[in-house]
mmCIF file of C-alpha atoms and ligand atoms in Angstrom:
data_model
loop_
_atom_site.group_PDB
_atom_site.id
_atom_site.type_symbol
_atom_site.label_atom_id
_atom_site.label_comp_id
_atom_site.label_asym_id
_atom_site.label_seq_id
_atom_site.Cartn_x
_atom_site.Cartn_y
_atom_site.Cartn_z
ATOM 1 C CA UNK A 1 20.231 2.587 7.109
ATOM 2 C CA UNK A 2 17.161 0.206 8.094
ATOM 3 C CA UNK A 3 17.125 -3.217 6.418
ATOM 4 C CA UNK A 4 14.982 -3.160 3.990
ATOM 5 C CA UNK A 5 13.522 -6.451 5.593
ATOM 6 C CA UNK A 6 12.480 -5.121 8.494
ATOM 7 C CA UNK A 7 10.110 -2.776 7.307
ATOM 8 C CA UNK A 8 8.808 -5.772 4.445
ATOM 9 C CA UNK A 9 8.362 -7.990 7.310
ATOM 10 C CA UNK A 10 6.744 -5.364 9.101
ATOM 11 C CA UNK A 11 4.732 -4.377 6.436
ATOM 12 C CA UNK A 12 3.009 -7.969 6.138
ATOM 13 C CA UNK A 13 2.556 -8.028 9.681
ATOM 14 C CA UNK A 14 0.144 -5.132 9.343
ATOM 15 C CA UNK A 15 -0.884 -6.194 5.974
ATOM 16 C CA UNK A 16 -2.289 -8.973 7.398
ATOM 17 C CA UNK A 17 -3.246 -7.908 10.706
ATOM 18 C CA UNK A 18 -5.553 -5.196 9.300
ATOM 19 C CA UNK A 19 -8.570 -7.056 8.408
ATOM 20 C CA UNK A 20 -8.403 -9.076 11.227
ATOM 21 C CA UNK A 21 -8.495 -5.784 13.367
ATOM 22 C CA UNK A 22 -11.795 -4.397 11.204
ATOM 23 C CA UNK A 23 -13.661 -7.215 12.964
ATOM 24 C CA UNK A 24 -12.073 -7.348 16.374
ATOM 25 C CA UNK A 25 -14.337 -5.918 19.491
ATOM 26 C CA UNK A 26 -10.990 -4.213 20.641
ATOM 27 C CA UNK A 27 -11.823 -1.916 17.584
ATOM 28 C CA UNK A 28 -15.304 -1.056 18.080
ATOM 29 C CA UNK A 29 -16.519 -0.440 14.521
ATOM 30 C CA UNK A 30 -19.843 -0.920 14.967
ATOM 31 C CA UNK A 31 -19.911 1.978 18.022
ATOM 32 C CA UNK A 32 -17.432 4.017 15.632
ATOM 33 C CA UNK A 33 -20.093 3.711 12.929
ATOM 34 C CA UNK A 34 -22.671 4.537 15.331
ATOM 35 C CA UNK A 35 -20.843 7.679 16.200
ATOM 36 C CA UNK A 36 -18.528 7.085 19.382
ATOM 37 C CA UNK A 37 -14.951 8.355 19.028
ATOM 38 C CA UNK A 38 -12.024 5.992 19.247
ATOM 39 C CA UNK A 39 -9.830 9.107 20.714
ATOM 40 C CA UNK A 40 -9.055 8.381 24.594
ATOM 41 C CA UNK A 41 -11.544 11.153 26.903
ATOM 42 C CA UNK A 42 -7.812 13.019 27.680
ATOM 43 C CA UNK A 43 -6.832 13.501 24.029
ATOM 44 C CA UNK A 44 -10.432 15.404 23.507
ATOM 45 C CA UNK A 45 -9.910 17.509 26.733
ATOM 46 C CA UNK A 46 -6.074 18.477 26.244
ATOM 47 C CA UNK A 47 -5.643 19.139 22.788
ATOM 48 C CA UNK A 48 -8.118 22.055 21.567
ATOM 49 C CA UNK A 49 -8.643 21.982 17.744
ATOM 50 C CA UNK A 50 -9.157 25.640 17.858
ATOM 51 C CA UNK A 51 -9.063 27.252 14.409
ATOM 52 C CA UNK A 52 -7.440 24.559 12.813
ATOM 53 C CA UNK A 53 -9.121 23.371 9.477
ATOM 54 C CA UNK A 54 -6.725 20.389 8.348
ATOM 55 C CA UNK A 55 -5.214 17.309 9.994
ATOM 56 C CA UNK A 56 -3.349 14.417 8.436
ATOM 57 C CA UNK A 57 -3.325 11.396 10.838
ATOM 58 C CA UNK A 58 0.060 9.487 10.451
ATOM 59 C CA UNK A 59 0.429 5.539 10.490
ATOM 60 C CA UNK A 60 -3.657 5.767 10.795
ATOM 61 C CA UNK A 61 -3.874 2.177 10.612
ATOM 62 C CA UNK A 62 -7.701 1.288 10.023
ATOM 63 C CA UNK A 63 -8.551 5.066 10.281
ATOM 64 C CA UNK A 64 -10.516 4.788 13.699
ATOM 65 C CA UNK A 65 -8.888 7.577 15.455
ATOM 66 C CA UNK A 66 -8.764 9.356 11.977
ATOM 67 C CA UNK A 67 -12.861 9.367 11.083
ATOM 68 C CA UNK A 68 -12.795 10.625 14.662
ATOM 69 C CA UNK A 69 -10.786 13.802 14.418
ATOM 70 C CA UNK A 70 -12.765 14.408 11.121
ATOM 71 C CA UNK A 71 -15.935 14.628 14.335
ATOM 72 C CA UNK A 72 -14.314 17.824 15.595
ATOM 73 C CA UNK A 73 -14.743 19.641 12.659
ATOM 74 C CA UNK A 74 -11.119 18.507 10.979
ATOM 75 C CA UNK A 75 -10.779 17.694 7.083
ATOM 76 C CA UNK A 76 -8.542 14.481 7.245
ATOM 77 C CA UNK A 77 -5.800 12.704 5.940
ATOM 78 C CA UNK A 78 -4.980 9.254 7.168
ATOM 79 C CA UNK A 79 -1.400 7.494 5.706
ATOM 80 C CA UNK A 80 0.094 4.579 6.032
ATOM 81 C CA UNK A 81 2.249 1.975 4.382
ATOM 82 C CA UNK A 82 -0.700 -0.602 4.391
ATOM 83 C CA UNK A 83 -2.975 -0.949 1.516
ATOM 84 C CA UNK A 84 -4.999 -3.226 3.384
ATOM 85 C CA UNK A 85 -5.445 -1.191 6.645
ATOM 86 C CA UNK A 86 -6.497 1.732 4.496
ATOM 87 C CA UNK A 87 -9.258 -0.333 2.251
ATOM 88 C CA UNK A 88 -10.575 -0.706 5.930
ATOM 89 C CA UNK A 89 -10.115 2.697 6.576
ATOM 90 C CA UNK A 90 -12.093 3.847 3.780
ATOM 91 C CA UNK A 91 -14.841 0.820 4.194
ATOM 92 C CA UNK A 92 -15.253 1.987 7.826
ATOM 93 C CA UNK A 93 -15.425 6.246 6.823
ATOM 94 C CA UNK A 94 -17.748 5.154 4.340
ATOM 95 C CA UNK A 95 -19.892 3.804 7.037
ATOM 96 C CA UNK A 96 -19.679 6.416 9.077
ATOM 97 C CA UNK A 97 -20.763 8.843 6.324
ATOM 98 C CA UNK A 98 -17.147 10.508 6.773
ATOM 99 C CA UNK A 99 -15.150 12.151 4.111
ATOM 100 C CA UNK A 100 -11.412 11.771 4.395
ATOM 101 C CA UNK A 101 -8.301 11.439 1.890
ATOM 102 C CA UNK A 102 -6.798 8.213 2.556
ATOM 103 C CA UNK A 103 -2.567 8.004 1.280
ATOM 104 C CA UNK A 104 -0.418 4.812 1.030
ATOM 105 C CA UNK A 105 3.070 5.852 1.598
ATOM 106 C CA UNK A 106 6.035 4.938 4.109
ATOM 107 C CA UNK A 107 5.967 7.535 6.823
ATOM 108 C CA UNK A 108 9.553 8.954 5.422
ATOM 109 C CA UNK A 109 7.936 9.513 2.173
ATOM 110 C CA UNK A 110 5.051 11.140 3.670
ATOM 111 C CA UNK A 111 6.044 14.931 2.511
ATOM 112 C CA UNK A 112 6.019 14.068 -1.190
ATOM 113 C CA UNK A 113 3.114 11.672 -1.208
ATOM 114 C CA UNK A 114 1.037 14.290 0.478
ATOM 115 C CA UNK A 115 2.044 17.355 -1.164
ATOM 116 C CA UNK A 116 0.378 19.896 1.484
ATOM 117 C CA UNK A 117 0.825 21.301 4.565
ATOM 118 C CA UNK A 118 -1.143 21.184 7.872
ATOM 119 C CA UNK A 119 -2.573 22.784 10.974
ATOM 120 C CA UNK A 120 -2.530 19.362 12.443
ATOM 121 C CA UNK A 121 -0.305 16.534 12.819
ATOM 122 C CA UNK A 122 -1.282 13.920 15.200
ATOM 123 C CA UNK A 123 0.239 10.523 15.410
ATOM 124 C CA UNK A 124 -1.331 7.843 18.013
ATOM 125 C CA UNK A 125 -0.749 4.820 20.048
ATOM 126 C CA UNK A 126 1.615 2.769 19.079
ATOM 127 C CA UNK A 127 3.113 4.419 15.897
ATOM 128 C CA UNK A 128 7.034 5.219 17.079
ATOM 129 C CA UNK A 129 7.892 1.551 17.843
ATOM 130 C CA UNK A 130 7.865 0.742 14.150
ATOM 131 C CA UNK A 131 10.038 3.608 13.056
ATOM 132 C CA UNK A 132 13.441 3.187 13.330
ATOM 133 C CA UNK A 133 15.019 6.815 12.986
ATOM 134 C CA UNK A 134 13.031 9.376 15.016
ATOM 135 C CA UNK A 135 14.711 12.357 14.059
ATOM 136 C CA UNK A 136 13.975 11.886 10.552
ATOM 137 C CA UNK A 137 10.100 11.191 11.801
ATOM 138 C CA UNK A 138 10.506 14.625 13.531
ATOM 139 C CA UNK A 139 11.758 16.023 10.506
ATOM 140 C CA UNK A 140 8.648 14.891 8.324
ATOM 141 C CA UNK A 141 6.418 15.929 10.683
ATOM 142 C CA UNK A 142 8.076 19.178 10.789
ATOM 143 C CA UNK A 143 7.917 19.606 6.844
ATOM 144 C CA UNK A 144 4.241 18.480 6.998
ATOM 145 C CA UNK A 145 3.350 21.750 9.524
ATOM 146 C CA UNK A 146 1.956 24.745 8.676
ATOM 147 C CA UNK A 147 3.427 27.643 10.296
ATOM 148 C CA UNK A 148 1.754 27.875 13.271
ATOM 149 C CA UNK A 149 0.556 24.068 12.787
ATOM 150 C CA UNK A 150 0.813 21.986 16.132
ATOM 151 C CA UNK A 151 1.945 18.434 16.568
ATOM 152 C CA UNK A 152 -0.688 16.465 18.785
ATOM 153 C CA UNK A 153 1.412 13.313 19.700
ATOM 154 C CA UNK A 154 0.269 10.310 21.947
ATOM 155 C CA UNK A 155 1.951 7.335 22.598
ATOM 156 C CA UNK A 156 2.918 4.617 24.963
ATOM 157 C CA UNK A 157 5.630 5.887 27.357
ATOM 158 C CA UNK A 158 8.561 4.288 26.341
ATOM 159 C CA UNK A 159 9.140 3.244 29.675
ATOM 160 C CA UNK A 160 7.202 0.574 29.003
ATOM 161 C CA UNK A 161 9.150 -1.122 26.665
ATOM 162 C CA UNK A 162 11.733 -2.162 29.968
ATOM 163 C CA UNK A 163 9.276 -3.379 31.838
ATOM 164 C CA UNK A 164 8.129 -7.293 31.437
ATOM 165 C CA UNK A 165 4.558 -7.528 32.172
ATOM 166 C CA UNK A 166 4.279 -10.571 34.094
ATOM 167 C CA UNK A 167 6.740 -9.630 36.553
ATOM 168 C CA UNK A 168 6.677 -5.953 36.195
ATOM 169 C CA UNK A 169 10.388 -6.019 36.904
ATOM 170 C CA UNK A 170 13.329 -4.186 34.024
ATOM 171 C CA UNK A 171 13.374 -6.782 31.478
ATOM 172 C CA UNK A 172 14.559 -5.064 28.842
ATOM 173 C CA UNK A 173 17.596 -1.913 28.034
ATOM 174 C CA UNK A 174 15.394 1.501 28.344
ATOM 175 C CA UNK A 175 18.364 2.977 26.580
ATOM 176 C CA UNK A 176 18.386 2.141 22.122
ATOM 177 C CA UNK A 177 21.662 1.102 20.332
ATOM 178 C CA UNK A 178 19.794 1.828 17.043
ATOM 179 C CA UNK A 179 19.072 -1.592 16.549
ATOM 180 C CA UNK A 180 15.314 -3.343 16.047
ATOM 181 C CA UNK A 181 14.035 -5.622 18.856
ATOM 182 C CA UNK A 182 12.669 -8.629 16.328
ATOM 183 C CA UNK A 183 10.518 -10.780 17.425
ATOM 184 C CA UNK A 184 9.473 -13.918 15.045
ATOM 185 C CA UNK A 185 6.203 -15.176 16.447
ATOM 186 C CA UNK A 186 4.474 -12.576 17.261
ATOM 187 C CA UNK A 187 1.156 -14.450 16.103
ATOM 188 C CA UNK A 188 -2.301 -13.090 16.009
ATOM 189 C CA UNK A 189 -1.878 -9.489 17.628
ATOM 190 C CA UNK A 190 -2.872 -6.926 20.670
ATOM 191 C CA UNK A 191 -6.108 -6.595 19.090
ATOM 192 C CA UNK A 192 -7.169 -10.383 18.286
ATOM 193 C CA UNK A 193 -5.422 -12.103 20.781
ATOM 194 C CA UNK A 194 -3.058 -15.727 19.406
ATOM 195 C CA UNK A 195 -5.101 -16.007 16.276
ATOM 196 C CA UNK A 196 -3.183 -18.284 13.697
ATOM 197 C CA UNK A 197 -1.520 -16.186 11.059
ATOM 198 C CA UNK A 198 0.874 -16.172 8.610
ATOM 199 C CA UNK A 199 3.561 -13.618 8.809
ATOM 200 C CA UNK A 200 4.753 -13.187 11.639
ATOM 201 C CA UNK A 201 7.999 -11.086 12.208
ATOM 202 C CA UNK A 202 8.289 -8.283 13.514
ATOM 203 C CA UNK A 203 10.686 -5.432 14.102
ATOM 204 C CA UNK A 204 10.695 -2.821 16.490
ATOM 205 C CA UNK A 205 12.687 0.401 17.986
ATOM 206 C CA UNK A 206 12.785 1.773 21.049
ATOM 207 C CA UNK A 207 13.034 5.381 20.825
ATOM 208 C CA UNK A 208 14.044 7.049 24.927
ATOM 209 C CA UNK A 209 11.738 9.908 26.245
ATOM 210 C CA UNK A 210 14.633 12.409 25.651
ATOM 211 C CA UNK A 211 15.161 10.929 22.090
ATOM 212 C CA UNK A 212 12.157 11.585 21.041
ATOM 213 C CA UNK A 213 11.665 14.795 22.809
ATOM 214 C CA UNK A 214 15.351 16.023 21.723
ATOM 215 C CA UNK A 215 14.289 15.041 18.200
ATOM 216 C CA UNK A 216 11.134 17.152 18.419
ATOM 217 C CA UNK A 217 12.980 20.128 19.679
ATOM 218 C CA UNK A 218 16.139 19.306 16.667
ATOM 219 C CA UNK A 219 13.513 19.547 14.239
ATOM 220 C CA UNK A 220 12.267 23.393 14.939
ATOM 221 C CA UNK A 221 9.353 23.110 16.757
ATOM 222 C CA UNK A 222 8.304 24.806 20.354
ATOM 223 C CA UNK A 223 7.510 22.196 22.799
ATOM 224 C CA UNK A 224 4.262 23.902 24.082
ATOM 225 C CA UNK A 225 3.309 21.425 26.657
ATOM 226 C CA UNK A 226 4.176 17.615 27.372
ATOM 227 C CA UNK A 227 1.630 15.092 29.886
ATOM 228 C CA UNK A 228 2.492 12.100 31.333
ATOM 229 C CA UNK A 229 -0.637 9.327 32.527
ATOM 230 C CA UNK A 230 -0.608 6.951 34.839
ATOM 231 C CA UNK A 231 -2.673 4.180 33.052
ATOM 232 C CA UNK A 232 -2.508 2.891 29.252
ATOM 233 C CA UNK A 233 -4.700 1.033 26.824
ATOM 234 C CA UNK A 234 -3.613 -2.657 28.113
ATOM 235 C CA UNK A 235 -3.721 -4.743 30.961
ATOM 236 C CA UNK A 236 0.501 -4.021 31.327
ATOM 237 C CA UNK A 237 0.414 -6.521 34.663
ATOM 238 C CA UNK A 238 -2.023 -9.167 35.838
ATOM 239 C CA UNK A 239 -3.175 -7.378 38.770
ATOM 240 C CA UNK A 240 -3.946 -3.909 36.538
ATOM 241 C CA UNK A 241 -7.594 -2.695 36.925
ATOM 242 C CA UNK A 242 -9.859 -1.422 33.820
ATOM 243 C CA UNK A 243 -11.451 1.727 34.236
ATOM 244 C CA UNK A 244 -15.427 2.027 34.449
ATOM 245 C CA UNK A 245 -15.741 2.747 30.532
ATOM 246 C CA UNK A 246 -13.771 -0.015 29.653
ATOM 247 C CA UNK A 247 -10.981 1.790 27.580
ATOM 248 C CA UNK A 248 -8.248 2.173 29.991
ATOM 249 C CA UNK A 249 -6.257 0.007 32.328
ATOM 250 C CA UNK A 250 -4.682 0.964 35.569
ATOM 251 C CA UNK A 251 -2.380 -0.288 38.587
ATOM 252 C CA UNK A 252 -3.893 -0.880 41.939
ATOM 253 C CA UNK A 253 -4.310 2.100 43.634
ATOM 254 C CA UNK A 254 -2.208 1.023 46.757
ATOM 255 C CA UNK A 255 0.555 0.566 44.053
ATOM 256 C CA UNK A 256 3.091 2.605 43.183
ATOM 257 C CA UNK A 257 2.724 4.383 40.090
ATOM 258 C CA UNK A 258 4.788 4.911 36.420
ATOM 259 C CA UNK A 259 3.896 7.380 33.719
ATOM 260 C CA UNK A 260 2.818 4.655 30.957
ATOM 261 C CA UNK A 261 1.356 6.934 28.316
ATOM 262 C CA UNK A 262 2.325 10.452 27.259
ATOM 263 C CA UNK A 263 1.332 13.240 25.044
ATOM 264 C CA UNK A 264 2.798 16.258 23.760
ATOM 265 C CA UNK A 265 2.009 19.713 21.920
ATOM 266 C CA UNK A 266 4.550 21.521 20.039
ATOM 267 C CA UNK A 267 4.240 23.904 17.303
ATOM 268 C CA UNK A 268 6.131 25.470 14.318
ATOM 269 C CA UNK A 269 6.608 28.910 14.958
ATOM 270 C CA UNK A 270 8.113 29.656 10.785
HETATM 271 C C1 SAM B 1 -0.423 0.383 16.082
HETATM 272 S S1 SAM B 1 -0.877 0.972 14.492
HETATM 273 C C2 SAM B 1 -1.342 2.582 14.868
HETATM 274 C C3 SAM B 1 -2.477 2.422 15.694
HETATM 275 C C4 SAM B 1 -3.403 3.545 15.742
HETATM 276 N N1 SAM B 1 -2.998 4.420 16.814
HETATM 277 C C5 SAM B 1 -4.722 2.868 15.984
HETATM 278 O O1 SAM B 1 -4.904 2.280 17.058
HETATM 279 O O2 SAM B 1 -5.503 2.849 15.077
HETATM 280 C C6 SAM B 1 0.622 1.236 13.647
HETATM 281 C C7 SAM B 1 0.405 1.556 12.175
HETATM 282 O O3 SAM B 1 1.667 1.989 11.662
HETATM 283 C C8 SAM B 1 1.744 1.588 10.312
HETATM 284 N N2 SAM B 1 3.157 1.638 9.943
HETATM 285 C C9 SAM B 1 4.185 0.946 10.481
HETATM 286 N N3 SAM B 1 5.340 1.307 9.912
HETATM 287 C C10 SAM B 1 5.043 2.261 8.983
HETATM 288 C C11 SAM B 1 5.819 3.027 8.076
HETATM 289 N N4 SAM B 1 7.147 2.875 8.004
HETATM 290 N N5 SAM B 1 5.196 3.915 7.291
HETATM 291 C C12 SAM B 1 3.844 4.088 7.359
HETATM 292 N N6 SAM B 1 3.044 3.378 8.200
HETATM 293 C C13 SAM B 1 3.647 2.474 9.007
HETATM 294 C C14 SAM B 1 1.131 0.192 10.303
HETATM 295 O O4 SAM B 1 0.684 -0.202 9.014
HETATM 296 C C15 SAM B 1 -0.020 0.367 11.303
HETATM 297 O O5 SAM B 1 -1.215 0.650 10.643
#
């Protein structure tokens, strides 16, 4: 059972954060709103919408990566457990002249506060960390499929989590007892940098590769394919190099490499 102040505290955090991120260049609204995708060049090329019609987006934060599945032809759903992030949401589709349904609910609420299946479940950067039981996420996303419906998932390889940036040596257990990493002052964020703000706590779980994959598998669905990438969205070390269209950081190339993002297909076969 997760304390029910973890996911308060957490709440705030985003809460609070959401606005903030609305403004922040790291967002790119105004290109968003002038029709560039927030989706990573891979996610386009590996996942193939094909005939799908529907996709809800879960923990959509400020909808960015939402409004641009609703570009490939998608009617969308974005949810998450912050009002705030999805008044942006819906400022920023607005904007964009896109129509989506936007849902406030926790994600382990998500099957009744939706009340409809998918084709399409995708869940991006960043989302698992603030869950704290995974196969109960895989079990939601499960109930939320269509038969036939596919899971797009992309994340941070959880690999990353061990390693301390500075140093790039193991800093923390890759392997989870269950229990949240909580961190209180965690100001400002990824997106603004140390901004002064007021809440400030976080907690987090680190969910392993085979966790995550094992819950996948638990929950019914065919793994249909699973990538690993060599670069992420951050500069994870000093010495990492951005990539010519500015979205992407990578090691050195005379450096040896780690996977540090991953994504994964599976479908529900009944
Ligand atoms: C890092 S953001 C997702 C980022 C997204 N990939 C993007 O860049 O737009 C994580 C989101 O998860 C949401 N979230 C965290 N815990 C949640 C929960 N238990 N239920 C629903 N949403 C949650 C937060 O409100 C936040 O918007």
């Amino acid at each position: 059972m997760v304390a029910h102040d973890n996911v308060t505290a957490n709440q705030r955090w985003w809460d609070e954060r959401a606005p903030l991120h609305a403004k922040a260049p790291f967002y790119r609204i105004d290109e968003i709103v002038n029709g560039a995708s927030s989706l990573d060049d891979f996610e386009l090329n590996e996942f193939e919408v094909g005939q799908a019609h529907s996709l809800v987006h879960l923990q959509c934060h400020i909808g960015t990566d939402t409004i641009s599945w609703a570009r490939q032809g998608l009617e969308v759903t974005g949810l998450d457990f912050s009002q705030p992030a999805l008044d942006e949401a819906q400022r920023i589709a607005y904007a964009c002249g896109i129509s989506a349904r936007w849902v406030l609910a926790d994600l382990y609420d998500a099957v009744a506060a939706l009340g409809a299946a998918y084709d399409i479940v995708y869940t991006g950067k960043g989302a698992l960390t603030w869950l704290h039981d995974i196969e109960r996420w895989a079990m939601v996303v499960a109930d939320l499929l269509k038969p036939g419906g596919r899971l797009y998932l992309v994340e941070f390889h959880p690999i990353t989590w061990a390693l301390d940036a500075d140093s790039w040596s193991i800093a923390l257990d890759y392997f989870s007892d269950g229990k949240p990493e909580i961190q209180h002052e965690p100001q400002g964020s990824y997106a603004v940098g140390p901004v002064a703000t007021q809440w400030n706590t976080t907690a987090e779980w680190q969910h392993t590769m085979g966790d995550i994959v094992s819950s996948i598998a638990g929950a019914g669905l065919r793994l249909d394919w699973f990538h690993e990438f060599p670069f992420t969205r951050f500069a994870l070390a000093e010495n990492f190099e951005r990539t010519r269209d500015g979205a992407i950081y990578r090691p050195p190339a005379n450096q040896p490499r780690l996977p540090l993002m991953f994504s994964l297909c599976a479908t529900k076969l009944s």
